[in-house]
């Protein structure tokens, strides 16, 4: 019987994760051009894995590919933010509710919360925040639901990075995270889901408030 070799991270995956990390930690900002030759030199690879990585990142919504303008980091506007957070509002509280009802371990969420509190910079805190939210839904018992939330996770992190740069609100959100986790650990599935819904909804409303209607328009 032929043995199957253990897969190793490809150059494309290496570059993809590197670019994504830079985007989600604010090292690459919305609208910034992503030049294949420059990225290839930075990562020590040819342009081919960079090109493939950028195609994948375009598929996840983190970068935009334009025939004339090239590749840029996706810009965040109110419509984009509300679309992404609307999906989270529909799916994430229910996923957490199911995780709690299943008695899933929330040790990873607790660890992420601790790392966020002890973070020495914005990038580290942002990554810990992402891990906290993922830990709430990853054990919901429905792999498809988890994958759907994973698909919008990077875009949600991009929205958060832009919002935090304009108006840091770490402490408020950390308090809300602690309350969500407290309810979940107390096995209050519905209470934890409601608290998470409120947390997600209030964040996007603060960061991207509804536009005021112009005078004289209904």
Coordinates of C-alpha atoms in Angstrom, one line a residue:
X1 CA 0.0 0.0 0.0
X2 CA 1.4 3.4 -1.0
X3 CA 1.9 5.8 1.9
X4 CA 0.6 9.3 1.6
X5 CA 3.2 11.9 2.4
X6 CA 2.5 14.4 5.1
X7 CA 1.5 17.7 3.5
X8 CA 3.7 20.7 4.3
X9 CA 2.7 24.4 4.1
X10 CA 3.2 25.6 0.5
X11 CA 4.8 28.8 -0.4
X12 CA 1.5 30.1 -1.5
X13 CA 0.0 29.3 1.9
X14 CA 2.9 30.9 3.6
X15 CA 2.5 34.1 1.6
X16 CA -1.2 34.1 2.0
X17 CA -1.0 33.9 5.8
X18 CA 1.7 36.5 5.9
X19 CA -0.3 39.0 3.8
X20 CA -3.5 38.3 5.8
X21 CA -1.7 38.9 9.0
X22 CA -0.4 42.3 7.8
X23 CA -3.9 43.3 6.7
X24 CA -5.6 42.3 9.9
X25 CA -3.1 43.9 12.1
X26 CA -3.1 47.2 10.2
X27 CA 0.4 46.9 8.7
X28 CA -1.3 47.0 5.3
X29 CA -4.2 49.5 5.2
X30 CA -7.4 49.7 3.2
X31 CA -6.8 50.9 -0.3
X32 CA -3.1 50.2 -0.2
X33 CA -1.7 48.7 -3.4
X34 CA -0.3 45.2 -3.2
X35 CA 2.5 44.9 -5.8
X36 CA 3.5 41.3 -6.7
X37 CA 7.2 42.0 -7.2
X38 CA 7.5 43.9 -3.9
X39 CA 5.7 41.2 -1.9
X40 CA 7.7 38.5 -3.6
X41 CA 10.9 40.2 -2.5
X42 CA 9.6 40.7 1.0
X43 CA 8.7 37.0 1.4
X44 CA 11.6 35.6 -0.5
X45 CA 9.6 33.8 -3.2
X46 CA 8.8 34.2 -6.9
X47 CA 5.8 36.1 -8.1
X48 CA 3.7 33.0 -8.7
X49 CA 2.9 32.1 -5.1
X50 CA 2.2 35.8 -4.4
X51 CA -0.2 35.9 -7.4
X52 CA -2.0 32.7 -6.2
X53 CA -2.2 34.0 -2.6
X54 CA -3.7 37.3 -3.7
X55 CA -6.4 35.4 -5.7
X56 CA -7.3 33.4 -2.6
X57 CA -7.5 36.6 -0.5
X58 CA -9.7 38.2 -3.1
X59 CA -12.0 35.2 -2.7
X60 CA -12.2 35.8 1.0
X61 CA -13.0 39.5 0.5
X62 CA -9.8 40.9 2.0
X63 CA -8.3 42.3 -1.2
X64 CA -9.8 43.6 -4.4
X65 CA -8.4 42.8 -7.9
X66 CA -9.0 45.3 -10.6
X67 CA -7.9 44.9 -14.2
X68 CA -6.7 48.5 -14.4
X69 CA -5.8 49.4 -10.8
X70 CA -4.2 46.1 -9.8
X71 CA -4.6 44.6 -6.4
X72 CA -5.5 46.6 -3.3
X73 CA -6.5 46.0 0.3
X74 CA -10.3 46.1 0.5
X75 CA -11.7 49.4 1.7
X76 CA -14.2 49.3 4.5
X77 CA -17.4 51.4 4.2
X78 CA -20.6 51.4 6.1
X79 CA -22.5 49.1 3.7
X80 CA -19.7 46.5 3.7
X81 CA -19.5 46.6 7.5
X82 CA -23.3 46.2 8.0
X83 CA -23.4 43.3 5.5
X84 CA -20.7 41.4 7.3
X85 CA -22.1 42.1 10.7
X86 CA -25.6 41.2 9.6
X87 CA -24.4 37.7 8.8
X88 CA -22.7 37.5 12.2
X89 CA -25.9 38.6 14.0
X90 CA -27.9 35.9 12.2
X91 CA -25.4 33.1 12.8
X92 CA -23.0 33.7 15.7
X93 CA -25.3 34.0 18.7
X94 CA -27.1 30.8 17.6
X95 CA -23.8 29.0 17.2
X96 CA -22.8 30.1 20.7
X97 CA -26.1 29.0 22.1
X98 CA -25.6 25.5 20.7
X99 CA -22.0 25.3 22.0
X100 CA -23.3 26.0 25.5
X101 CA -26.1 23.5 25.2
X102 CA -23.6 20.9 24.1
X103 CA -21.5 21.6 27.2
X104 CA -18.5 22.4 24.9
X105 CA -15.3 23.5 26.6
X106 CA -14.7 27.3 26.5
X107 CA -11.2 27.1 27.7
X108 CA -9.9 28.5 24.4
X109 CA -12.2 31.5 24.8
X110 CA -10.9 32.1 28.3
X111 CA -7.3 31.8 27.1
X112 CA -8.0 34.3 24.3
X113 CA -9.6 36.7 26.6
X114 CA -6.6 36.6 28.9
X115 CA -4.2 37.1 26.0
X116 CA -6.3 40.1 24.9
X117 CA -6.1 41.6 28.4
X118 CA -2.3 41.1 28.5
X119 CA -1.6 42.2 24.9
X120 CA 1.2 44.7 24.5
X121 CA 0.0 46.1 21.2
X122 CA -3.0 46.5 19.0
X123 CA -2.0 43.7 16.6
X124 CA -1.7 41.1 19.4
X125 CA -5.0 42.3 21.0
X126 CA -6.8 42.1 17.6
X127 CA -5.7 38.5 16.9
X128 CA -6.7 37.5 20.5
X129 CA -10.1 39.1 19.9
X130 CA -10.6 37.0 16.7
X131 CA -9.7 33.8 18.5
X132 CA -12.1 34.6 21.4
X133 CA -15.1 34.9 19.0
X134 CA -14.1 31.8 17.1
X135 CA -13.8 29.8 20.3
X136 CA -17.4 30.6 21.1
X137 CA -18.8 29.0 17.9
X138 CA -16.3 26.4 16.8
X139 CA -17.8 23.7 19.0
X140 CA -21.4 24.3 18.0
X141 CA -21.9 20.8 16.6
X142 CA -22.6 22.0 13.0
X143 CA -19.4 22.1 10.9
X144 CA -21.2 23.9 8.1
X145 CA -22.3 26.7 10.5
X146 CA -18.8 27.0 11.8
X147 CA -17.4 27.2 8.2
X148 CA -19.9 29.9 7.3
X149 CA -18.8 32.0 10.2
X150 CA -15.1 31.4 9.4
X151 CA -15.8 32.7 5.9
X152 CA -16.8 36.2 7.2
X153 CA -14.3 36.1 10.1
X154 CA -11.5 37.8 8.2
X155 CA -13.8 40.5 6.8
X156 CA -15.2 41.1 10.3
X157 CA -11.6 41.5 11.6
X158 CA -10.9 44.0 8.8
X159 CA -14.0 46.1 9.8
X160 CA -12.8 45.9 13.5
X161 CA -9.3 47.0 12.6
X162 CA -10.6 50.1 10.8
X163 CA -13.1 51.0 13.5
X164 CA -10.5 50.6 16.3
X165 CA -8.0 52.8 14.4
X166 CA -10.6 55.6 14.4
X167 CA -12.0 55.0 17.9
X168 CA -10.3 52.5 20.2
X169 CA -13.0 50.8 22.3
X170 CA -11.1 47.9 23.7
X171 CA -12.1 48.3 27.3
X172 CA -15.8 48.4 26.6
X173 CA -15.6 45.4 24.4
X174 CA -13.4 43.5 26.8
X175 CA -16.1 44.0 29.5
X176 CA -18.7 42.7 27.1
X177 CA -16.6 39.7 26.3
X178 CA -16.2 38.9 30.0
X179 CA -20.0 39.0 30.5
X180 CA -20.6 36.8 27.4
X181 CA -18.1 34.2 28.8
X182 CA -19.6 34.4 32.3
X183 CA -23.1 33.6 31.0
X184 CA -21.7 30.8 28.8
X185 CA -19.8 29.2 31.7
X186 CA -22.9 29.5 33.9
X187 CA -24.6 27.4 31.2
X188 CA -27.1 30.2 30.4
X189 CA -27.2 29.5 26.7
X190 CA -30.0 31.9 25.8
X191 CA -28.5 34.7 28.0
X192 CA -25.0 34.2 26.4
X193 CA -26.6 34.3 23.0
X194 CA -28.5 37.5 23.8
X195 CA -25.3 39.2 25.2
X196 CA -23.3 38.2 22.1
X197 CA -26.0 39.6 19.8
X198 CA -26.1 42.9 21.7
X199 CA -22.3 43.0 21.6
X200 CA -22.1 42.6 17.8
X201 CA -25.0 44.9 17.1
X202 CA -23.7 47.7 19.4
X203 CA -20.2 47.6 17.9
X204 CA -21.3 48.1 14.3
X205 CA -23.8 50.8 15.3
X206 CA -21.1 52.7 17.2
X207 CA -18.5 52.3 14.5
X208 CA -20.8 52.9 11.5
X209 CA -23.9 54.7 12.7
X210 CA -26.9 54.9 10.4
X211 CA -26.7 57.8 8.1
X212 CA -29.0 60.7 9.0
X213 CA -31.7 61.4 6.6
X214 CA -31.4 64.7 4.8
X215 CA -33.9 67.4 5.6
X216 CA -37.0 67.3 3.6
X217 CA -36.5 63.7 2.5
X218 CA -38.7 60.9 3.9

